[in-house]
mmCIF file of C-alpha atoms in Angstrom:
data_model
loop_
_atom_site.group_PDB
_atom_site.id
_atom_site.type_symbol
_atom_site.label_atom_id
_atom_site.label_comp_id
_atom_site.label_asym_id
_atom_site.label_seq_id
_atom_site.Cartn_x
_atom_site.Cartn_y
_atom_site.Cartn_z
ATOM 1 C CA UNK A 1 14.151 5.428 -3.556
ATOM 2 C CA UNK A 2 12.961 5.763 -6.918
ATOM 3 C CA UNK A 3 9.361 7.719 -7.556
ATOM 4 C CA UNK A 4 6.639 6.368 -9.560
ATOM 5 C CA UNK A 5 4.543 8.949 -11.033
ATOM 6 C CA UNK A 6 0.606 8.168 -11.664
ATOM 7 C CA UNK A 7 -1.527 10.007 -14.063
ATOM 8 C CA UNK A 8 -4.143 11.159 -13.764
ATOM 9 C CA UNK A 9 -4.662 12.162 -9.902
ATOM 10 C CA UNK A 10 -8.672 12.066 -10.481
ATOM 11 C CA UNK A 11 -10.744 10.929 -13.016
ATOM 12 C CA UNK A 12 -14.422 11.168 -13.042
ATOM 13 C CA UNK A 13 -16.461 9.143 -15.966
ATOM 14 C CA UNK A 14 -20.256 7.910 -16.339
ATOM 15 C CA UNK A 15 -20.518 4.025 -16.074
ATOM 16 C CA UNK A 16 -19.732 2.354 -19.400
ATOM 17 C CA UNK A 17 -17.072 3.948 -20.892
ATOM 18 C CA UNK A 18 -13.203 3.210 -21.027
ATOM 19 C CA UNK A 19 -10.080 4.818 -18.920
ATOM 20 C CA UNK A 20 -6.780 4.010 -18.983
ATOM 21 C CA UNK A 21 -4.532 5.024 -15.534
ATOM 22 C CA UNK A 22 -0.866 5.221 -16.020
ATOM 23 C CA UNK A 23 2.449 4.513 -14.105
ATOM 24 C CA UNK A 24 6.173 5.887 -14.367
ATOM 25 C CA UNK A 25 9.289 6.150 -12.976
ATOM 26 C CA UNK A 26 12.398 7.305 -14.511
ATOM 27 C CA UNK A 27 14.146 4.109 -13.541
ATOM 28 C CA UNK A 28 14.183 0.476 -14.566
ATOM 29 C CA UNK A 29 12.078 -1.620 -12.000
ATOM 30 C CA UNK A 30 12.289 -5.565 -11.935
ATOM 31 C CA UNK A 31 8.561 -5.723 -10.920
ATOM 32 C CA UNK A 32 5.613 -3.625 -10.519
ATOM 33 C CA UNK A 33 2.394 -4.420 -8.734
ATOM 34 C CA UNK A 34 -1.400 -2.941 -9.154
ATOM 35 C CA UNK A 35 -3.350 -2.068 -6.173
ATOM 36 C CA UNK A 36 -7.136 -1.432 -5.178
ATOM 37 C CA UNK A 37 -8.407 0.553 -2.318
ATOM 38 C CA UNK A 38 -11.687 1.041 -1.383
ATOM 39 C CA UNK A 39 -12.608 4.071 1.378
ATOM 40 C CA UNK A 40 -10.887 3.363 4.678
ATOM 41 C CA UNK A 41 -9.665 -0.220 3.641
ATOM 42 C CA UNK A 42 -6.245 -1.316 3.169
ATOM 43 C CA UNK A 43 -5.119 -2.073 -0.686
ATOM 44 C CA UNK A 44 -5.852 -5.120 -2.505
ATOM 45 C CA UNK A 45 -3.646 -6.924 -4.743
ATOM 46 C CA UNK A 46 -4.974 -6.611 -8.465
ATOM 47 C CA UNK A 47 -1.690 -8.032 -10.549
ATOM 48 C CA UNK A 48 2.312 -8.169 -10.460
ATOM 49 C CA UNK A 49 3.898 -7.351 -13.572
ATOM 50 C CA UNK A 50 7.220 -8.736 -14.103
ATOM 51 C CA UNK A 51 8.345 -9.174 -17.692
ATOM 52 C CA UNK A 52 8.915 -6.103 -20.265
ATOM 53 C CA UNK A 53 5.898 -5.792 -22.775
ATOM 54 C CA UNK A 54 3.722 -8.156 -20.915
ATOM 55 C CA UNK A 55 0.134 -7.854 -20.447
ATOM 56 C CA UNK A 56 -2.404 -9.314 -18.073
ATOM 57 C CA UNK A 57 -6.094 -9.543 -18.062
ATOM 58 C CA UNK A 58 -8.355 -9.339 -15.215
ATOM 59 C CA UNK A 59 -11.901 -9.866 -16.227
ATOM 60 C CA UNK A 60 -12.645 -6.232 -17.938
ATOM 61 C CA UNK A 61 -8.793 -4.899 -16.386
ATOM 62 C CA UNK A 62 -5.832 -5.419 -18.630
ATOM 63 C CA UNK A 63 -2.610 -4.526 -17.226
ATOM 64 C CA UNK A 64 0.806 -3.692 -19.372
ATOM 65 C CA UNK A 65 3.976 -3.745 -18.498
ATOM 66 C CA UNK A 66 6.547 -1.281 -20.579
ATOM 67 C CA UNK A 67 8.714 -2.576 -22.779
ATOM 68 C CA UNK A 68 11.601 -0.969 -21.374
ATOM 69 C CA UNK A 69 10.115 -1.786 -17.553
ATOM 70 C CA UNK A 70 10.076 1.606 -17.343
ATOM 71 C CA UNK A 71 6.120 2.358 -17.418
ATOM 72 C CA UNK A 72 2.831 0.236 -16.596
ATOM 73 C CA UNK A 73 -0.776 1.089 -17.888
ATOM 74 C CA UNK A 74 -4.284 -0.187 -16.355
ATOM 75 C CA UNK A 75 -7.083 -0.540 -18.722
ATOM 76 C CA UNK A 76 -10.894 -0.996 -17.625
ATOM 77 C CA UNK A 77 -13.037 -1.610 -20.470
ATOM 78 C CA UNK A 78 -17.195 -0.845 -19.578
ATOM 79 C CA UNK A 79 -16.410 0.739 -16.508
ATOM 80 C CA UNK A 80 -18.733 -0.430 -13.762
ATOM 81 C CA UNK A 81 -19.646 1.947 -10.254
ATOM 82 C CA UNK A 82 -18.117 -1.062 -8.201
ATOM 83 C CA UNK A 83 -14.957 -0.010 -10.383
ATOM 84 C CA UNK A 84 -15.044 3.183 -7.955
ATOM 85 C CA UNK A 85 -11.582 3.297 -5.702
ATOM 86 C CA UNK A 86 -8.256 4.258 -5.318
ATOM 87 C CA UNK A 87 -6.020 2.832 -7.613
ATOM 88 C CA UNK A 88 -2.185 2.200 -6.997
ATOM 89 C CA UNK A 89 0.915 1.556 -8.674
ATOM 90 C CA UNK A 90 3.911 -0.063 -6.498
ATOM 91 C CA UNK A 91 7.512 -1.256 -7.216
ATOM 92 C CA UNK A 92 8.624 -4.121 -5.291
ATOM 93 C CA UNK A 93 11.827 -3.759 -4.136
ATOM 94 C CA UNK A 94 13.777 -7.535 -3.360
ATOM 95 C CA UNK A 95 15.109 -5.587 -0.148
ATOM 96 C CA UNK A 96 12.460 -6.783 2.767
ATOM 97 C CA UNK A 97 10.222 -6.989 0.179
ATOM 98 C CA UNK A 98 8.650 -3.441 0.563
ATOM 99 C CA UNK A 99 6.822 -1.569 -1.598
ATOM 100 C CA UNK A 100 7.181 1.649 -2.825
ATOM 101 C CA UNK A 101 3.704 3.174 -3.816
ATOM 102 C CA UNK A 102 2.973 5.972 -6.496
ATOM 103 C CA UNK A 103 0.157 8.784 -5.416
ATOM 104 C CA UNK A 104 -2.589 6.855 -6.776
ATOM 105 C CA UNK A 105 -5.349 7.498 -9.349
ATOM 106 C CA UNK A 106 -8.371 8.378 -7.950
ATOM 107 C CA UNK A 107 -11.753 6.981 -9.805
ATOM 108 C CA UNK A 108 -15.302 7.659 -9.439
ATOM 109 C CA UNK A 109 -17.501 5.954 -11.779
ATOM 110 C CA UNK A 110 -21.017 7.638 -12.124
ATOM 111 C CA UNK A 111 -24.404 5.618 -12.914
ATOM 112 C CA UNK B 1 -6.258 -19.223 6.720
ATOM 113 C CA UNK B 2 -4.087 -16.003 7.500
ATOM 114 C CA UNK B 3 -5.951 -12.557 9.162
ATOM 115 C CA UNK B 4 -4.219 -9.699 10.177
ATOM 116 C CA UNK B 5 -5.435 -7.226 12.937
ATOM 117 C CA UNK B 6 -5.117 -3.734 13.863
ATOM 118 C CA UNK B 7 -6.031 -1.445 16.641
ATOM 119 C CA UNK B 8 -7.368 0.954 17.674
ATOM 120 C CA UNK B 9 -9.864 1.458 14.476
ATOM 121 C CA UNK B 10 -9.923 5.060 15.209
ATOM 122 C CA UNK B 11 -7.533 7.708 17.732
ATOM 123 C CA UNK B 12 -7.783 11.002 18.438
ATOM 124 C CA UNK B 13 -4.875 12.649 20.326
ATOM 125 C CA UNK B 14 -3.930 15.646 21.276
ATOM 126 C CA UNK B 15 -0.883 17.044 19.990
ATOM 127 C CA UNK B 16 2.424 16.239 22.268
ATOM 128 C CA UNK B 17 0.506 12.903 23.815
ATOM 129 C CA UNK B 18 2.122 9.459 23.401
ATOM 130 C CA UNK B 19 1.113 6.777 20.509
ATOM 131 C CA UNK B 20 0.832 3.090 20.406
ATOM 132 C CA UNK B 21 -0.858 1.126 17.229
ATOM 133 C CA UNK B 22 -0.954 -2.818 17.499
ATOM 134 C CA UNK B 23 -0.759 -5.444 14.557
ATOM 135 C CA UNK B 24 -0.765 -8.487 14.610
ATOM 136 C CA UNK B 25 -1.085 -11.625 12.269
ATOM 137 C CA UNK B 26 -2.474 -14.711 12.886
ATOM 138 C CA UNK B 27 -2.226 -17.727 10.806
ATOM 139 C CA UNK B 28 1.348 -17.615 9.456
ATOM 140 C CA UNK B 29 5.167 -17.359 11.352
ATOM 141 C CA UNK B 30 7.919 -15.246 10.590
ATOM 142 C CA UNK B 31 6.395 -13.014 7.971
ATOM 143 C CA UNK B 32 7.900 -9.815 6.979
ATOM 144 C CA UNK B 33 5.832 -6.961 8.571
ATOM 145 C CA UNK B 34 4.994 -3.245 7.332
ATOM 146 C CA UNK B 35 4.280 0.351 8.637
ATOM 147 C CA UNK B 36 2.677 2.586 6.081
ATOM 148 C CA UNK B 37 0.742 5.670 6.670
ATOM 149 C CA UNK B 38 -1.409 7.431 3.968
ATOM 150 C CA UNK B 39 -2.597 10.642 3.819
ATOM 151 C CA UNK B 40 -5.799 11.832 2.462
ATOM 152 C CA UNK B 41 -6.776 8.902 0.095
ATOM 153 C CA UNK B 42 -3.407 9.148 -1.739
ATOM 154 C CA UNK B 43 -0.513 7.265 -1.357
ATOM 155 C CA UNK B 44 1.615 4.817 1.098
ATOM 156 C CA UNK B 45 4.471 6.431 2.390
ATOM 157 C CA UNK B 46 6.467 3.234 3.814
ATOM 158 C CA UNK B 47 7.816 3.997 7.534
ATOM 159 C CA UNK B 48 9.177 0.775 8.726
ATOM 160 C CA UNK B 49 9.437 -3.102 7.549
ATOM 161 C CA UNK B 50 10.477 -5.757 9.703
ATOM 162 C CA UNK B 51 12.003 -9.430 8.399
ATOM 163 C CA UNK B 52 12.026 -10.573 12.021
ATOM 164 C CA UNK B 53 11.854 -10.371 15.847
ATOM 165 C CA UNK B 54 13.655 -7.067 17.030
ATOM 166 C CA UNK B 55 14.995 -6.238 12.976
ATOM 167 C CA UNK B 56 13.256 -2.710 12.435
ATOM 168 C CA UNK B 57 14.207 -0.836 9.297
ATOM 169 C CA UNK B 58 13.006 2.548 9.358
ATOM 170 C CA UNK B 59 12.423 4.209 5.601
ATOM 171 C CA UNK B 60 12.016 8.009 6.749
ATOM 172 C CA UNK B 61 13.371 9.833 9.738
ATOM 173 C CA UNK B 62 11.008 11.223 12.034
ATOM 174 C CA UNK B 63 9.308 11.141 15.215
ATOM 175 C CA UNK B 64 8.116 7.248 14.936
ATOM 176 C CA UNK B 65 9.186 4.048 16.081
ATOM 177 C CA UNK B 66 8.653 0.482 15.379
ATOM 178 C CA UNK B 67 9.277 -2.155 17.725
ATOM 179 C CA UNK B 68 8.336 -6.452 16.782
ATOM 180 C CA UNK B 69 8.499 -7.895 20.137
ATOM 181 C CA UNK B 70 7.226 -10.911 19.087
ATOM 182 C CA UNK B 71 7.116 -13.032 15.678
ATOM 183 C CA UNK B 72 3.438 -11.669 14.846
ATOM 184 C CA UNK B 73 3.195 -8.584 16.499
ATOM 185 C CA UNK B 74 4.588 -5.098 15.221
ATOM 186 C CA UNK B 75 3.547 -2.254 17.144
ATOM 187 C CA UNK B 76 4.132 1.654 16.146
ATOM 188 C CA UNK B 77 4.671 4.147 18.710
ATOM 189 C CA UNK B 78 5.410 7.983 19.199
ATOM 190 C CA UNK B 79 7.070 9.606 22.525
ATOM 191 C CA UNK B 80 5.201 13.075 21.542
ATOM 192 C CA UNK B 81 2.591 13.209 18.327
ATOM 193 C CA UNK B 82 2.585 16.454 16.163
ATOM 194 C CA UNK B 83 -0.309 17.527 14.050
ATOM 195 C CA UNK B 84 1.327 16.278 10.608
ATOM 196 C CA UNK B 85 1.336 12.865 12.527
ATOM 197 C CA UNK B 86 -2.672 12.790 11.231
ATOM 198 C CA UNK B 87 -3.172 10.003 8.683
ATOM 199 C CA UNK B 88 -4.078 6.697 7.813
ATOM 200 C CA UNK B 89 -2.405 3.605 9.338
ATOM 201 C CA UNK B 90 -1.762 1.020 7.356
ATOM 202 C CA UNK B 91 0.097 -2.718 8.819
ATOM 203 C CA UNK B 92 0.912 -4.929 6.056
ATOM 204 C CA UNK B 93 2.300 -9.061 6.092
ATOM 205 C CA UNK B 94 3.927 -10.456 3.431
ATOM 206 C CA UNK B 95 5.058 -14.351 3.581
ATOM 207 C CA UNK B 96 8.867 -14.744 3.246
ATOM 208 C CA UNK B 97 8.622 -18.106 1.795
ATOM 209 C CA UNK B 98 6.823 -17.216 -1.460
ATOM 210 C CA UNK B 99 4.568 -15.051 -3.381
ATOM 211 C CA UNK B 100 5.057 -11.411 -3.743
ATOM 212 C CA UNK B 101 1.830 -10.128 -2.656
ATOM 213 C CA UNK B 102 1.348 -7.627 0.889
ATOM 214 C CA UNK B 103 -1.886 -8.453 2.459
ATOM 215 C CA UNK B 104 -3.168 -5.258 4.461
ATOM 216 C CA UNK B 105 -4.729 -4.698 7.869
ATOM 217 C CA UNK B 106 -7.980 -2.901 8.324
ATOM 218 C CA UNK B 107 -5.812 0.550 9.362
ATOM 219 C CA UNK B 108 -6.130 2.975 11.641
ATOM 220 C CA UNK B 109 -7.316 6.417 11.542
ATOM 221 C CA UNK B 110 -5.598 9.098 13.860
ATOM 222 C CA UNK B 111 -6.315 12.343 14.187
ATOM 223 C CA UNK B 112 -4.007 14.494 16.208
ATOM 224 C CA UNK B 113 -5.421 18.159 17.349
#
């Protein structure tokens, strides 16, 4: 089982500015999903990524997949407080379909 | 539409006492079905996925067991709980036929002492 390494573990920011989270493994995945968790809820699905270099948008979220599939970056522009969670990286794996889950990024977005 | 349940919402046991979680899905047959715990806000480890009645694959060795005794039902159970056995349960579905997306329970939080 290949790790995925998040950066950074915390990140603390006023409401209205920009943050980029990161996710990598040493190891070439075929597809790599974004999760949201709020406090004592399970994760929500955000995004899959599946093609090297691509990018998705999600309203003021843009998600990119590395190049060399290697590496994925989330992007808030304007943060908001509702932006406030845990957020998670996870490689699918085509075996039972589970996921493997990096240690998450922890944000807290101050008014 | 598809829900998924899990119970109890909270558990406290004492350490060396027995464990049973529930979940189950409604709405949707012969899904694939998922154990994760999480610790302290961070992570999912993955314990155990399911692709059917009675197929358990377990991810990490330990004191845990899954059992799927029915198509919608996956149920997570310890003979004898330690303290590191303290975390945050997490059941997951995902649909076989299509779409790569796990759709997560509410959890459940146990606290052994």
């Amino acid at each position: 089982t290949q790790l995925l390494e998040q950066s950074p573990q915390f990140l603390s920011i006023q409401e209205g500015e920009n943050l980029t989270v990161y996710c990598n493994s040493s190891s070439v995945f075929s597809s790599l999903q974004w999760y949201r968790q709020e406090p004592g809820e399970g994760p929500v699905l955000l995004v899959t990524v599946v093609t090297g270099g691509e990018v998705k948008k999600l309203k003021r979220l843009t998600f990119q997949f590395g190049d060399a599939r290697k590496d994925s970056s989330l992007h808030i522009t304007a943060a908001q407080t509702g932006d406030t969670g845990l957020y998670l990286c996870a490689r699918l794996y085509n075996q039972g379909g589970k996921l493997i889950f990096g240690q998450g990024t922890e944000l807290s977005v101050k008014p | 539409s598809q829900t998924i349940h899990q119970w109890p919402a909270t558990l406290v046991q004492p350490v060396g006492s027995p464990l049973s979680l529930e979940c189950t899905v409604e709405g949707t047959s012969n899904p694939n079905l998922y154990w994760y715990r999480q610790a302290a806000g961070r992570g999912l480890q993955l314990l155990f996925y399911s692709v059917g009645i009675g197929q358990i694959s377990s991810e990490v060795p330990q004191n845990l067991s899954a059992s799927r005794p029915q198509d919608r039902q996956f149920i997570l159970s310890s003979k004898k709980l330690l303290l590191s056995d303290s975390g945050f349960y997490l059941c997951a579905w995902r649909d076989r036929q299509g779409g790569q997306e796990q759709y997560f329970g509410p959890g459940t939080r146990l606290t052994v002492t």
